[in-house]
GROMACS .gro file of C-alpha atoms in nm:
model
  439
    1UNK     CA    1   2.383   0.810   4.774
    2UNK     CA    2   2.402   0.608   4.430
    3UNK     CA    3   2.304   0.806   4.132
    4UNK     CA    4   2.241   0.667   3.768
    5UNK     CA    5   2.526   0.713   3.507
    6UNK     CA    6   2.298   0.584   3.266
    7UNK     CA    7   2.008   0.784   3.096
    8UNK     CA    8   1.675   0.673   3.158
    9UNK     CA    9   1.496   0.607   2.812
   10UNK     CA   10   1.254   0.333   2.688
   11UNK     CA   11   1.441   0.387   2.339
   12UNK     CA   12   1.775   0.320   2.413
   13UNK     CA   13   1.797  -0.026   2.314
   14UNK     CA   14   1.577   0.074   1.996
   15UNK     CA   15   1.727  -0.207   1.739
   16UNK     CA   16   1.708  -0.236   1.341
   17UNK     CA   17   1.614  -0.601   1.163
   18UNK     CA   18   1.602  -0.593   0.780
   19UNK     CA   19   1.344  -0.805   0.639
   20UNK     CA   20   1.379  -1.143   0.482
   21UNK     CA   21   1.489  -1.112   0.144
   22UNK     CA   22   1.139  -1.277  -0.001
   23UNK     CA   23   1.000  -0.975   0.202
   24UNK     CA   24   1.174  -0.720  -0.014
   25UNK     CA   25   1.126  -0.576  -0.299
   26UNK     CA   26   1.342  -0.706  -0.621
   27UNK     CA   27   1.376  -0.580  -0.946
   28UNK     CA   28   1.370  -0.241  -0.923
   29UNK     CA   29   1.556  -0.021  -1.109
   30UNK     CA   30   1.608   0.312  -0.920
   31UNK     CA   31   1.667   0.638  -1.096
   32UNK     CA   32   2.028   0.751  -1.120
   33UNK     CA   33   2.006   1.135  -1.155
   34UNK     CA   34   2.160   1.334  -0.906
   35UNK     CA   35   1.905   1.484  -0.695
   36UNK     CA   36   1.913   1.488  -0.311
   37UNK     CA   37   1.581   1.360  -0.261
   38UNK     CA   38   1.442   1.052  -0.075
   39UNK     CA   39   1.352   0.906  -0.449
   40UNK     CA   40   1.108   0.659  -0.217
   41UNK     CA   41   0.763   0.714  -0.018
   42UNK     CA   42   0.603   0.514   0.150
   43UNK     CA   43   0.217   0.441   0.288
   44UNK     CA   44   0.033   0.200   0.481
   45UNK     CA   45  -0.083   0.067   0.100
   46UNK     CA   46   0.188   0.187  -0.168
   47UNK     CA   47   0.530   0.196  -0.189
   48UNK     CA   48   0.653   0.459  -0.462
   49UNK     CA   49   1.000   0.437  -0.628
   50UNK     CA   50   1.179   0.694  -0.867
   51UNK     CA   51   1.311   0.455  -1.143
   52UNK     CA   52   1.512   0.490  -1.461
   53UNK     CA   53   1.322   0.519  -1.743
   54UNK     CA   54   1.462   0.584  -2.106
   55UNK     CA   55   1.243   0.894  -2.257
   56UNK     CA   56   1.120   1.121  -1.961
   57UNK     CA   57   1.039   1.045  -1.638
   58UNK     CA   58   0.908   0.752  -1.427
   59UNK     CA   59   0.826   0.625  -1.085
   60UNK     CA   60   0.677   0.294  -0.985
   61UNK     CA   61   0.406   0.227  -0.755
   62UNK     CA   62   0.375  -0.110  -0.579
   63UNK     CA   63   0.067  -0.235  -0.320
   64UNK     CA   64   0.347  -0.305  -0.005
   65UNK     CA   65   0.143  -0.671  -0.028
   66UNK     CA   66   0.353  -0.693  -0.407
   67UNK     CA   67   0.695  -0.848  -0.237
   68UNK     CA   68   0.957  -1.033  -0.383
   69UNK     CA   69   1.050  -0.992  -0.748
   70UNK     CA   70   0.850  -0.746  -0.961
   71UNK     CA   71   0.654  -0.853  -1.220
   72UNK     CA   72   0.790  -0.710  -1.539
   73UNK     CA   73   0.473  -0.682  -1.683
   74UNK     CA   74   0.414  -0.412  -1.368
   75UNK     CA   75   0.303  -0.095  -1.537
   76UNK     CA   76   0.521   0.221  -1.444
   77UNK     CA   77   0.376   0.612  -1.390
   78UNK     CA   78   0.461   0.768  -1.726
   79UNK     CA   79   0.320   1.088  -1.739
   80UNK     CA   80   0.599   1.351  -1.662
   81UNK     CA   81   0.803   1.463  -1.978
   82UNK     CA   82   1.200   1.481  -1.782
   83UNK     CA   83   1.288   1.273  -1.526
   84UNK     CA   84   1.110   1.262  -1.197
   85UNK     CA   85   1.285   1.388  -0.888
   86UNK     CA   86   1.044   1.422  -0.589
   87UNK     CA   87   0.743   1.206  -0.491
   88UNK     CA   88   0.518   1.263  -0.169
   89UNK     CA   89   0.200   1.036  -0.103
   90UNK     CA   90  -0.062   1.231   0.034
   91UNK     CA   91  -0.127   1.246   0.450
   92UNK     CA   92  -0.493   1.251   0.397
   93UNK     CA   93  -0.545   0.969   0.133
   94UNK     CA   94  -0.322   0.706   0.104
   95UNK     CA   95  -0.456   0.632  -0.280
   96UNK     CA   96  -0.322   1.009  -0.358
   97UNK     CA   97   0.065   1.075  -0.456
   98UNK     CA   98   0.224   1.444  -0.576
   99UNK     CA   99   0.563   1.406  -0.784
  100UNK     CA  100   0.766   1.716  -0.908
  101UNK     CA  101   0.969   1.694  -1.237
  102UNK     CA  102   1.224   1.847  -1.437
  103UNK     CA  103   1.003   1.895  -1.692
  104UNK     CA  104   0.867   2.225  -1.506
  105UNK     CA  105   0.538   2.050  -1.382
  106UNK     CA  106   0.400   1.896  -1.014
  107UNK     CA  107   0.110   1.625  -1.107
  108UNK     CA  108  -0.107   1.469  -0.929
  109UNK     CA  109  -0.206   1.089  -0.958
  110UNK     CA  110  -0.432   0.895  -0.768
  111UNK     CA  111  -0.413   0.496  -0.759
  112UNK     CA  112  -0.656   0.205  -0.785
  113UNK     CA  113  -0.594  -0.065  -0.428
  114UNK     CA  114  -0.582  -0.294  -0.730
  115UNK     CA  115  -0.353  -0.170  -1.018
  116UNK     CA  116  -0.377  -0.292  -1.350
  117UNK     CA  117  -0.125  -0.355  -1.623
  118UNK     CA  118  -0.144  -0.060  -1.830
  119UNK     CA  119   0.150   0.205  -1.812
  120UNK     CA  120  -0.031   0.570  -1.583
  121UNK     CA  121   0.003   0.845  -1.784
  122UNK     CA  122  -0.313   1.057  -1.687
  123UNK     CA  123  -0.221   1.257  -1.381
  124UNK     CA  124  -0.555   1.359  -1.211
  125UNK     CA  125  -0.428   1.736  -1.198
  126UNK     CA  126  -0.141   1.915  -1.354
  127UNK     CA  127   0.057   2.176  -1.158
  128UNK     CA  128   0.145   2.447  -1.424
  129UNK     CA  129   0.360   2.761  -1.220
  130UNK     CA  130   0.728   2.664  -1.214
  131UNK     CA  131   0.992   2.803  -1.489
  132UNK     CA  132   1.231   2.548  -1.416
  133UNK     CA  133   1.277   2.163  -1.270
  134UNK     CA  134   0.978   2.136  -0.953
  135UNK     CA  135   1.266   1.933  -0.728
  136UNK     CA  136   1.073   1.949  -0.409
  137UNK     CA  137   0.686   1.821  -0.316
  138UNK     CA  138   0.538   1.837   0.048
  139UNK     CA  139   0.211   1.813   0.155
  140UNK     CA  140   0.020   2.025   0.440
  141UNK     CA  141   0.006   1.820   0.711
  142UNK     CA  142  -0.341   1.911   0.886
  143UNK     CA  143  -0.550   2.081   0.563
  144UNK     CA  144  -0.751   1.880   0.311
  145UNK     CA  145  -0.560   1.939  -0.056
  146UNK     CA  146  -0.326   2.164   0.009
  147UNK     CA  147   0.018   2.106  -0.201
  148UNK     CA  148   0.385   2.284  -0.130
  149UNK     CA  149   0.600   2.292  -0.430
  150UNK     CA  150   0.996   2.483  -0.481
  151UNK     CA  151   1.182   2.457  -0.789
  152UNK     CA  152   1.489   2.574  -0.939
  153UNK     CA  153   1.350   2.864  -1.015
  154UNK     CA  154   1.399   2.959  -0.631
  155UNK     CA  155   0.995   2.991  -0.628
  156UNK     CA  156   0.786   2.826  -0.385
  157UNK     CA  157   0.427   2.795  -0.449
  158UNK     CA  158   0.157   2.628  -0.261
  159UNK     CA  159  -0.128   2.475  -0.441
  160UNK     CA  160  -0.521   2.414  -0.382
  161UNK     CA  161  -0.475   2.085  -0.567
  162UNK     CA  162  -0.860   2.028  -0.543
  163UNK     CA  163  -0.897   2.329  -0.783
  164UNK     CA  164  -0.525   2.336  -0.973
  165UNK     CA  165  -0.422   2.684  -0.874
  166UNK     CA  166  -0.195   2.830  -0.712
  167UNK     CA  167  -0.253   3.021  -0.391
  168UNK     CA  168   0.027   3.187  -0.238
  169UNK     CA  169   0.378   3.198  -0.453
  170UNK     CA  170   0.706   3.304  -0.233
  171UNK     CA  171   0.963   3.464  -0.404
  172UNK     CA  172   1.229   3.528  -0.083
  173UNK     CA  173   1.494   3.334  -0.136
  174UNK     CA  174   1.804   3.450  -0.361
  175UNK     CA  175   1.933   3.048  -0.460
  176UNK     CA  176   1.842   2.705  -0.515
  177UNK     CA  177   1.619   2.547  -0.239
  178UNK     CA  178   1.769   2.274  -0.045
  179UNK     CA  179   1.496   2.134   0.145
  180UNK     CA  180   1.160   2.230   0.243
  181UNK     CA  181   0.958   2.081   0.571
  182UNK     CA  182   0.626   2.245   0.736
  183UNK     CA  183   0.605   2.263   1.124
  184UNK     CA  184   0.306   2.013   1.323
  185UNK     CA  185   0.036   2.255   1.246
  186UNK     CA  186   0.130   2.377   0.930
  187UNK     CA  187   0.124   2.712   1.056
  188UNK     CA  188   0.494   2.766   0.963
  189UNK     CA  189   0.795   2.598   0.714
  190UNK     CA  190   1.142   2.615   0.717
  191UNK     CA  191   1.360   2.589   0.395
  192UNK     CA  192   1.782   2.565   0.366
  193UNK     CA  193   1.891   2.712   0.077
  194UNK     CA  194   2.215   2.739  -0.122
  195UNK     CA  195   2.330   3.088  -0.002
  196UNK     CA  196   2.357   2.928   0.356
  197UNK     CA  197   2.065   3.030   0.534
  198UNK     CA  198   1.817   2.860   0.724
  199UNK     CA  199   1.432   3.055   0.673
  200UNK     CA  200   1.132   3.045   0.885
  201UNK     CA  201   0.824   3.144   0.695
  202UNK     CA  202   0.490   3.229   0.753
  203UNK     CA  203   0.284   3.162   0.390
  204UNK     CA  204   0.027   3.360   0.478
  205UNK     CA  205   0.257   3.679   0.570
  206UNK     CA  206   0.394   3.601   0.262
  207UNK     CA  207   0.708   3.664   0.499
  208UNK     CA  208   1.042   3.542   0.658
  209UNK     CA  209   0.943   3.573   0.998
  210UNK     CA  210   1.323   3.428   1.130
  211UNK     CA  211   1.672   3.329   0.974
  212UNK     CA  212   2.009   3.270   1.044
  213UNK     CA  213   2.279   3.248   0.866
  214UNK     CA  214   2.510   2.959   0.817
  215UNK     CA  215   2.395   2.726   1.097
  216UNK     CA  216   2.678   2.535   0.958
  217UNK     CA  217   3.000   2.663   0.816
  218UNK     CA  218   3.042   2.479   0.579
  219UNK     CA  219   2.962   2.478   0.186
  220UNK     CA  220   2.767   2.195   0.160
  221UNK     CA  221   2.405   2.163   0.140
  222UNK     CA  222   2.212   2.151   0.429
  223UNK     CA  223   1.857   1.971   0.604
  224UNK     CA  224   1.651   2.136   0.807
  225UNK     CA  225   1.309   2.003   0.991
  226UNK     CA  226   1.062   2.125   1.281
  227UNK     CA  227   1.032   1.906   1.595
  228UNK     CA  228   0.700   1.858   1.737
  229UNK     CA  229   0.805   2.129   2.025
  230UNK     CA  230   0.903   2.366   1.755
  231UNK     CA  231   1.268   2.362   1.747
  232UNK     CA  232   1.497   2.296   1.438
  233UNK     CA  233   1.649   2.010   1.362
  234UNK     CA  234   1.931   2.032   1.140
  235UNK     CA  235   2.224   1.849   0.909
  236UNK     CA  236   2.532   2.001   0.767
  237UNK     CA  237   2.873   2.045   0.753
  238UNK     CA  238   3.143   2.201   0.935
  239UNK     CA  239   3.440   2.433   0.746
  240UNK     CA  240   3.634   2.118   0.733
  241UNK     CA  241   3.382   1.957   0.525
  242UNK     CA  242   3.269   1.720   0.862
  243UNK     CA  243   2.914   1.608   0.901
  244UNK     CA  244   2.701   1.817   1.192
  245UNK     CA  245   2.369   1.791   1.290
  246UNK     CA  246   2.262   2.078   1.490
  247UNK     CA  247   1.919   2.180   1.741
  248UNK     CA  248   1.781   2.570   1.734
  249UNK     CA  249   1.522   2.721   1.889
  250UNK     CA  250   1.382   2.967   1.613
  251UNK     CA  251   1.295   3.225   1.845
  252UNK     CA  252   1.644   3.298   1.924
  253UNK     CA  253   1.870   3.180   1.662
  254UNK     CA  254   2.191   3.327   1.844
  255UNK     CA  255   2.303   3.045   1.968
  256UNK     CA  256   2.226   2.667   1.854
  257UNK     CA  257   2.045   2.451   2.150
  258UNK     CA  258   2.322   2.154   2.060
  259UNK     CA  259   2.579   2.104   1.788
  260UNK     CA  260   2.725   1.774   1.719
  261UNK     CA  261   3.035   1.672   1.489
  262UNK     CA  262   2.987   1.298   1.343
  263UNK     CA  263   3.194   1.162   1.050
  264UNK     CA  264   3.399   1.316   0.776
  265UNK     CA  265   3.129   1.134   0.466
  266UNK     CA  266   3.067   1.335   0.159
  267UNK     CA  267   2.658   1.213   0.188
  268UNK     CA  268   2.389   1.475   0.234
  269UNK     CA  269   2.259   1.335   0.578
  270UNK     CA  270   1.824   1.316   0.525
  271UNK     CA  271   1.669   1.349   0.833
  272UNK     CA  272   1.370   1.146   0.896
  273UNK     CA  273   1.176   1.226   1.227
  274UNK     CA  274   0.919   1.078   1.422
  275UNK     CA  275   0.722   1.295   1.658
  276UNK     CA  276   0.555   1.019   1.877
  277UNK     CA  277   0.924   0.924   2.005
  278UNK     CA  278   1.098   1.253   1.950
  279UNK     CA  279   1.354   1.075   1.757
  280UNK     CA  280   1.527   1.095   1.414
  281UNK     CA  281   1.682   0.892   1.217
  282UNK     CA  282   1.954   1.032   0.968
  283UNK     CA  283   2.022   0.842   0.621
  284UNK     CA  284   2.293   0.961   0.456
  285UNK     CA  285   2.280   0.891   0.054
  286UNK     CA  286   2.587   0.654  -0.033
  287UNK     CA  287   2.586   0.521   0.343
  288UNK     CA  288   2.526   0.171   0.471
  289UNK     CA  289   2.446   0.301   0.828
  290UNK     CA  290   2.158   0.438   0.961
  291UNK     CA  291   2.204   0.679   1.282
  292UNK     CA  292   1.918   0.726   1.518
  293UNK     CA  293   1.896   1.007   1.808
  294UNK     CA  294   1.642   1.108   2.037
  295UNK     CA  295   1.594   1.455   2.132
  296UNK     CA  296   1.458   1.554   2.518
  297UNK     CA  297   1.457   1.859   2.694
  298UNK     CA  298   1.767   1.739   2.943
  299UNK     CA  299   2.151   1.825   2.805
  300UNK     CA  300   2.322   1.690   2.589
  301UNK     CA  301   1.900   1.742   2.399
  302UNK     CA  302   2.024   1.498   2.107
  303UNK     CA  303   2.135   1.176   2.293
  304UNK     CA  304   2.260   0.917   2.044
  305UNK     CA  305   2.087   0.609   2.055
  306UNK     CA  306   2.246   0.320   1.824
  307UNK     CA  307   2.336   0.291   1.437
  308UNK     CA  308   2.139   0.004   1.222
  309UNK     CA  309   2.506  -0.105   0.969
  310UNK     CA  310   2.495  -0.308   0.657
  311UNK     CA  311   2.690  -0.388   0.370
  312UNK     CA  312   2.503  -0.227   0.079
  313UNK     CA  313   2.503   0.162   0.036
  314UNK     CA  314   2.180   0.345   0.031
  315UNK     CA  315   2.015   0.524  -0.270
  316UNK     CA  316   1.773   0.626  -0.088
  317UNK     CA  317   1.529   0.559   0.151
  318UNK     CA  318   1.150   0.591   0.201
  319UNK     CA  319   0.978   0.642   0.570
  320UNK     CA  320   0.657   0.494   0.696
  321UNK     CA  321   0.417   0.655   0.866
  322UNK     CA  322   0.371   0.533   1.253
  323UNK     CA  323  -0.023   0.406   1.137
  324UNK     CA  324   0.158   0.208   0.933
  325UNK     CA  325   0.397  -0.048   1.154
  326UNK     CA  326   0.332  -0.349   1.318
  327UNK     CA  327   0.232  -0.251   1.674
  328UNK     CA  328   0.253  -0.646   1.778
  329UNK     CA  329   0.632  -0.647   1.692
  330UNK     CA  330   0.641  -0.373   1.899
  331UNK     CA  331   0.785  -0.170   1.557
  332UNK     CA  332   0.783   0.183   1.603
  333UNK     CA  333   0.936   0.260   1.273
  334UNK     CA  334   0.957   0.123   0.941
  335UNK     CA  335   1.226   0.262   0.651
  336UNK     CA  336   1.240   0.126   0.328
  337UNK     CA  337   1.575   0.143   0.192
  338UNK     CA  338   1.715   0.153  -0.186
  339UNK     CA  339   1.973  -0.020  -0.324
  340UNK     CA  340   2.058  -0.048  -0.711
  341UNK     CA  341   1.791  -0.315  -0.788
  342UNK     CA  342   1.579  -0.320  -0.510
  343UNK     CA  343   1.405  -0.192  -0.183
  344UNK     CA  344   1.475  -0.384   0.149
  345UNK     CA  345   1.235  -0.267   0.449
  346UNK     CA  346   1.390  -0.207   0.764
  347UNK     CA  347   1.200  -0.235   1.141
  348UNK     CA  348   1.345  -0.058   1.412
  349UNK     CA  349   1.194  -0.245   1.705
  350UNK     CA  350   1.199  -0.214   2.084
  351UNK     CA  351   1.225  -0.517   2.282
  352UNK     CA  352   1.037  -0.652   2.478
  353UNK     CA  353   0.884  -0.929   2.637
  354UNK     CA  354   0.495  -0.857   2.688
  355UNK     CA  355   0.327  -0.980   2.358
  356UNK     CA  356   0.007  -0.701   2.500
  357UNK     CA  357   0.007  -0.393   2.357
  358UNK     CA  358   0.292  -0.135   2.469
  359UNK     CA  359   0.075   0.176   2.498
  360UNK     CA  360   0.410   0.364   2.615
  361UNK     CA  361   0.585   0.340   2.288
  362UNK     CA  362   0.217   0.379   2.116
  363UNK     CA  363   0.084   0.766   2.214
  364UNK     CA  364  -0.215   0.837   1.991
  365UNK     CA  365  -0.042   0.929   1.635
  366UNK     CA  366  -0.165   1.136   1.348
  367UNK     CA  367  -0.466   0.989   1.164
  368UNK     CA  368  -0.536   1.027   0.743
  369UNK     CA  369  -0.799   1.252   0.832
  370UNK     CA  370  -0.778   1.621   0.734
  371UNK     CA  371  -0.834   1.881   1.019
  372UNK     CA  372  -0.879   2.191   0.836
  373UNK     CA  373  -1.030   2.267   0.446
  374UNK     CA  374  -0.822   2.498   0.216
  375UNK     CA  375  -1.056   2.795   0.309
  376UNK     CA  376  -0.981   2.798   0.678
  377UNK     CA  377  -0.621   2.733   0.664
  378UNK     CA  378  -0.608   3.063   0.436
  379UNK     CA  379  -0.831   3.257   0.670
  380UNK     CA  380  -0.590   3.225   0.948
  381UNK     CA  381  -0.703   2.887   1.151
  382UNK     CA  382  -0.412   2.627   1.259
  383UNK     CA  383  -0.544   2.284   1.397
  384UNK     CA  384  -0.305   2.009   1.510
  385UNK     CA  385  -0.320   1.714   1.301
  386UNK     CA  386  -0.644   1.500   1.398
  387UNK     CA  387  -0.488   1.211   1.639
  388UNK     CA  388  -0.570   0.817   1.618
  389UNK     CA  389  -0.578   0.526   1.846
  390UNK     CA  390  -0.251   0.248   1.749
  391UNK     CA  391  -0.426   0.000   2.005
  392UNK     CA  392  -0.591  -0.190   1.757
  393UNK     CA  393  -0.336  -0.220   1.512
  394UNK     CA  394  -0.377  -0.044   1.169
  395UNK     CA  395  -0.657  -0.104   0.920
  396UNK     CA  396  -0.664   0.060   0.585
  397UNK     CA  397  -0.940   0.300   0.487
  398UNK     CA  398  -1.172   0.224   0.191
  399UNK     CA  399  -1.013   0.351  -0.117
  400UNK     CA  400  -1.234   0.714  -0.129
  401UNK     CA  401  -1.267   0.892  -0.421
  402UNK     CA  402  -1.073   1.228  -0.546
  403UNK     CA  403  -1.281   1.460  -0.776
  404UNK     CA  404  -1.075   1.760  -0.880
  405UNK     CA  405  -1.352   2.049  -0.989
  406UNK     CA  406  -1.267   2.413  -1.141
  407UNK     CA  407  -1.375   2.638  -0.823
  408UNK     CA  408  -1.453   2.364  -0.572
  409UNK     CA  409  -1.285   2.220  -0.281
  410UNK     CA  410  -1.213   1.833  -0.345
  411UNK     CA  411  -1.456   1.599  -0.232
  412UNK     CA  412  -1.376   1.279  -0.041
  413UNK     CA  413  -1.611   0.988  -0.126
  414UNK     CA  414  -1.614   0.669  -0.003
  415UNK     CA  415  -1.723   0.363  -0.242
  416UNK     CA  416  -2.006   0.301  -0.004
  417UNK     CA  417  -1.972  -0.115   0.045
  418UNK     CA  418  -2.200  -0.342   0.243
  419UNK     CA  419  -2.105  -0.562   0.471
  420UNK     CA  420  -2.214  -0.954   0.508
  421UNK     CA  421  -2.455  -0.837   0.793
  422UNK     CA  422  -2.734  -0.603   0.611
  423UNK     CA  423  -2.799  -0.549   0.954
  424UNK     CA  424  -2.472  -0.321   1.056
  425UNK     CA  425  -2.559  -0.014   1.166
  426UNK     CA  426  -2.440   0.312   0.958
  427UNK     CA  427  -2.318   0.622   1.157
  428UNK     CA  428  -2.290   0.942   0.978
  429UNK     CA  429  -1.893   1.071   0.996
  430UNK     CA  430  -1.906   1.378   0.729
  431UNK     CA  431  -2.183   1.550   0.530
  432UNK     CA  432  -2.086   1.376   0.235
  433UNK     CA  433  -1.905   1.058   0.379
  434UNK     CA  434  -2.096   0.725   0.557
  435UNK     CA  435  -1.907   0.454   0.654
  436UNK     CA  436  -1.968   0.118   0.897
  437UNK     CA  437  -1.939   0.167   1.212
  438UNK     CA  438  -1.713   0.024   1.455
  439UNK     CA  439  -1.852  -0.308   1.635
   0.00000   0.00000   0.00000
C-alpha cells in the first residue's frame, strides 16, 4: 500500500514576485529611530509610511494608485510633536488612520481619496492619557471606534475614539510592552512584555486571565499573536540568542503545541498572519528574506512553506488586507516592504492555471464593516468580524464621513452620489447610511 511522503496543501507552492520597479514606490525617506514597529500600513486605498522628518514627527500617506517616484511637492502628516513610531489604518474605514508618538499623544486623522498639497497637521481627535512615548496602536477588530493604545509608561488604554476618552486603562504589567494583538472577536488580547511573559487579558475583567512565563528563554524581545482557532503564535529567542517561533494553546500554557529553532539573526522576527489561509509570514527587521508557514491541526502544526529572498534588507514592512489583493492573479497576500528610499510591494501568489475564480484559496474574508458599536462591546457582546464575498474582486467603498462628537458614538456617513441612471434603485443598509444597490 503506497502512502504520501508529501503533505497535502494547496499552499505549498505559495511563491513571492516583487513588483516592477515603476510599480513601487520611490522617494521615500523612512524614519530611522529605533522602534520595533512595522513603520508601514497598508489599505485597499492608502499606503502609510513613518518618515524622517527634521522637527517632530511625520508619516506620509500615499493613494496605492501614487506609484513610482513621489512627488516632492507631496504634503507629509505633521501634527505629532516627537517622532512617530506606530501607525494603524482603521478596519472599518479605510479613509481613517491612528498613529502613536513619542510625544505622549495617539491622534487620529482621517484622509481625503484625493489629497491635496498642503502639509496635515489637524488630527481629527487627540488621544490625551499616556505619561510617556504611545509606541503601540491597534484597532478592535469587530467594534465601530474602538482604539487600543500601550506606551512606555507600561499603561494600556483603550479608547472610544468617536468621543476621545478613555474607557478601560490596564495597569498589569511591571515593564515595557513589546507587542500588543487582539484575538478574532476582540473578546481577548495578548501582549509580550520585557520581563518575559506572555499575558492573556480580558479588558473588560480588567484582568490577566492566563500567562506564562518565558515562552522563550531568551532575553530578547518577543511577538506574540492569536490564530483564528485561538492559539498563540509566537517569535523569540532561545538562551543562545537563536531565533524561535513557537505555537500555545492558552488554556494550558504547560507545554508549547510546537517549538521551532530557525537562524542565529539579531532581527526581531514581526509576525504577519492571515486567517483565511492559516498562514504567517515572519519579517524580520534588517532581513532580506521573508519566511512563510502554515499552521494545521496535523504534527509538526507549523509546516514551513518557502522563503521569498532578495538583496536589499528590510526596514520594515506593511501588510494588506485579503479585500485588498488581486483575486485574478490568484494573490492571496500582498506586503509592502521598506527599504531606505522606498517601498517595493510584494505578491505572494499561488499558481495556477484556471484564469476563473479560485474560490478555494478565496473563503469569505473580513469586510470594513463594523459588527458591534462601542456600547455593546462594553456590555459584554463578542461578534465575529462581519464576513465578505472575494468573488467579485474588490471595490472600494465611498469615502464616508467621520464626525467625532463629545458624548456620541461616531457616525458613518456616506457622501450620498448619484449614479448616471436616476433610475437605480436605493436600498436602505443602516439608519443613517443609503447607498446604490448592487445590479
Amino acid at each position: 500500500m503506497s502512502r504520501s511522503i508529501v503533505r497535502q496543501s494547496k499552499f505549498r507552492h505559495v511563491f513571492g514576485q516583487p513588483v516592477k520597479t515603476e510599480q513601487g514606490y520611490d522617494d521615500i525617506r523612512v524614519s530611522k529611530v529605533t522602534w520595533d514597529s512595522s513603520f508601514c500600513a497598508v489599505n485597499p486605498k492608502f499606503l502609510a509610511v513613518i518618515v524622517e522628518s527634521s522637527g517632530g514627527g511625520a508619516f506620509l500617506v500615499l493613494p496605492l494608485s501614487k506609484m513610482g517616484r513621489l512627488d516632492k511637492n507631496h504634503p507629509l502628516v505633521t501634527g505629532h510633536a516627537g517622532p512617530v513610531l506606530d501607525i494603524d489604518w482603521c478596519p472599518h474605514n479605510d479613509n481613517i488612520l491612528a498613529s502613536g508618538s513619542e510625544d505622549c499623544t495617539a491622534m487620529v486623522w482621517q484622509f481625503p481619496d484625493q489629497m491635496g498639497t498642503r502639509p496635515i497637521s489637524e488630527p481629527i481627535v487627540v488621544l490625551e492619557g499616556h505619561s510617556k512615548r504611545v509606541g503601540i496602536i491597534t484597532w478592535h477588530p469587530t467594534t465601530r471606534n474602538i482604539l487600543l493604545t500601550a506606551g512606555s509608561d507600561n499603561l494600556i488604554i483603550i479608547w472610544n475614539v468617536g468621543t476621545g476618552e478613555p474607557l478601560i486603562t490596564m495597569d498589569d504589567h511591571p515593564d515595557l510592552i513589546y507587542n500588543v494583538c487582539w484575538n478574532r472577536n476582540g473578546s481577548l488580547f495578548c501582549t509580550t512584555c520585557k520581563d518575559r511573559r506572555l499575558r492573556v487579558c480580558d479588558p473588560r475583567k480588567r484582568e490577566v486571565v492566563a500567562e506564562r512565563m518565558a515562552p522563550h528563554e531568551g532575553i530578547r524581545p518577543m511577538r506574540a499573536i492569536f490564530t483564528r482557532d485561538g492559539n498563540l503564535f509566537t517569535t523569540g529567542f532561545t538562551r543562545m540568542s537563536q531565533r524561535e517561533l513557537g505555537l500555545w494553546d492558552p488554556t494550558n500554557f504547560e507545554e508549547p503545541i510546537a517549538l521551532l529553532e530557525l537562524d542565529t539573526s539579531n532581527g526581531v522576527l514581526l509576525p504577519y498572519y492571515d486567517p483565511d489561509t492559516n498562514m504567517v509570514y515572519l519579517c524580520g527587521k534588517g532581513d532580506s528574506s521573508i519566511r512563510y508557514f502554515e499552521i494545521t491541526d496535523e504534527p509538526p502544526y507549523v509546516h514551513y512553506l518557502s522563503t521569498f529572498s532578495s538583496k536589499e534588507p528590510q526596514r520594515g514592512m506593511g501588510f494588506m488586507p485579503k479585500r485588498g489583493v488581486d483575486v485574478s492573479k490568484c494573490e492571496i497576500a500582498r506586503l509592502y516592504k521598506l527599504h531606505d528610499k522606498k517601498c517595493e510591494p510584494i505578491a505572494m501568489t499561488v499558481p495556477r492555471k484556471s484564469d476563473l475564480f479560485q474560490d478555494d484559496l478565496y473563503p469569505d474574508t473580513a469586510g470594513p464593516d463594523p459588527a458591534l458599536e462601542p456600547e455593546e462591546w462594553l456590555e459584554g457582546r463578542d461578534e465575529d468580524p462581519i464576513l465578505q464575498s472575494m468573488r467579485d474582486g474588490y471595490v472600494p467603498p465611498k469615502s464616508r464621513e467621520l464626525k467625532v462628537a463629545k458624548k456620541n458614538v461616531l457616525d458613518s456617513r456616506p457622501t450620498t452620489r448619484r449614479s448616471m441612471s436616476s433610475s437605480m434603485p436605493y436600498v436602505l443598509m443602516h439608519p443613517h447610511t443609503i447607498t446604490d444597490a448592487g445590479v
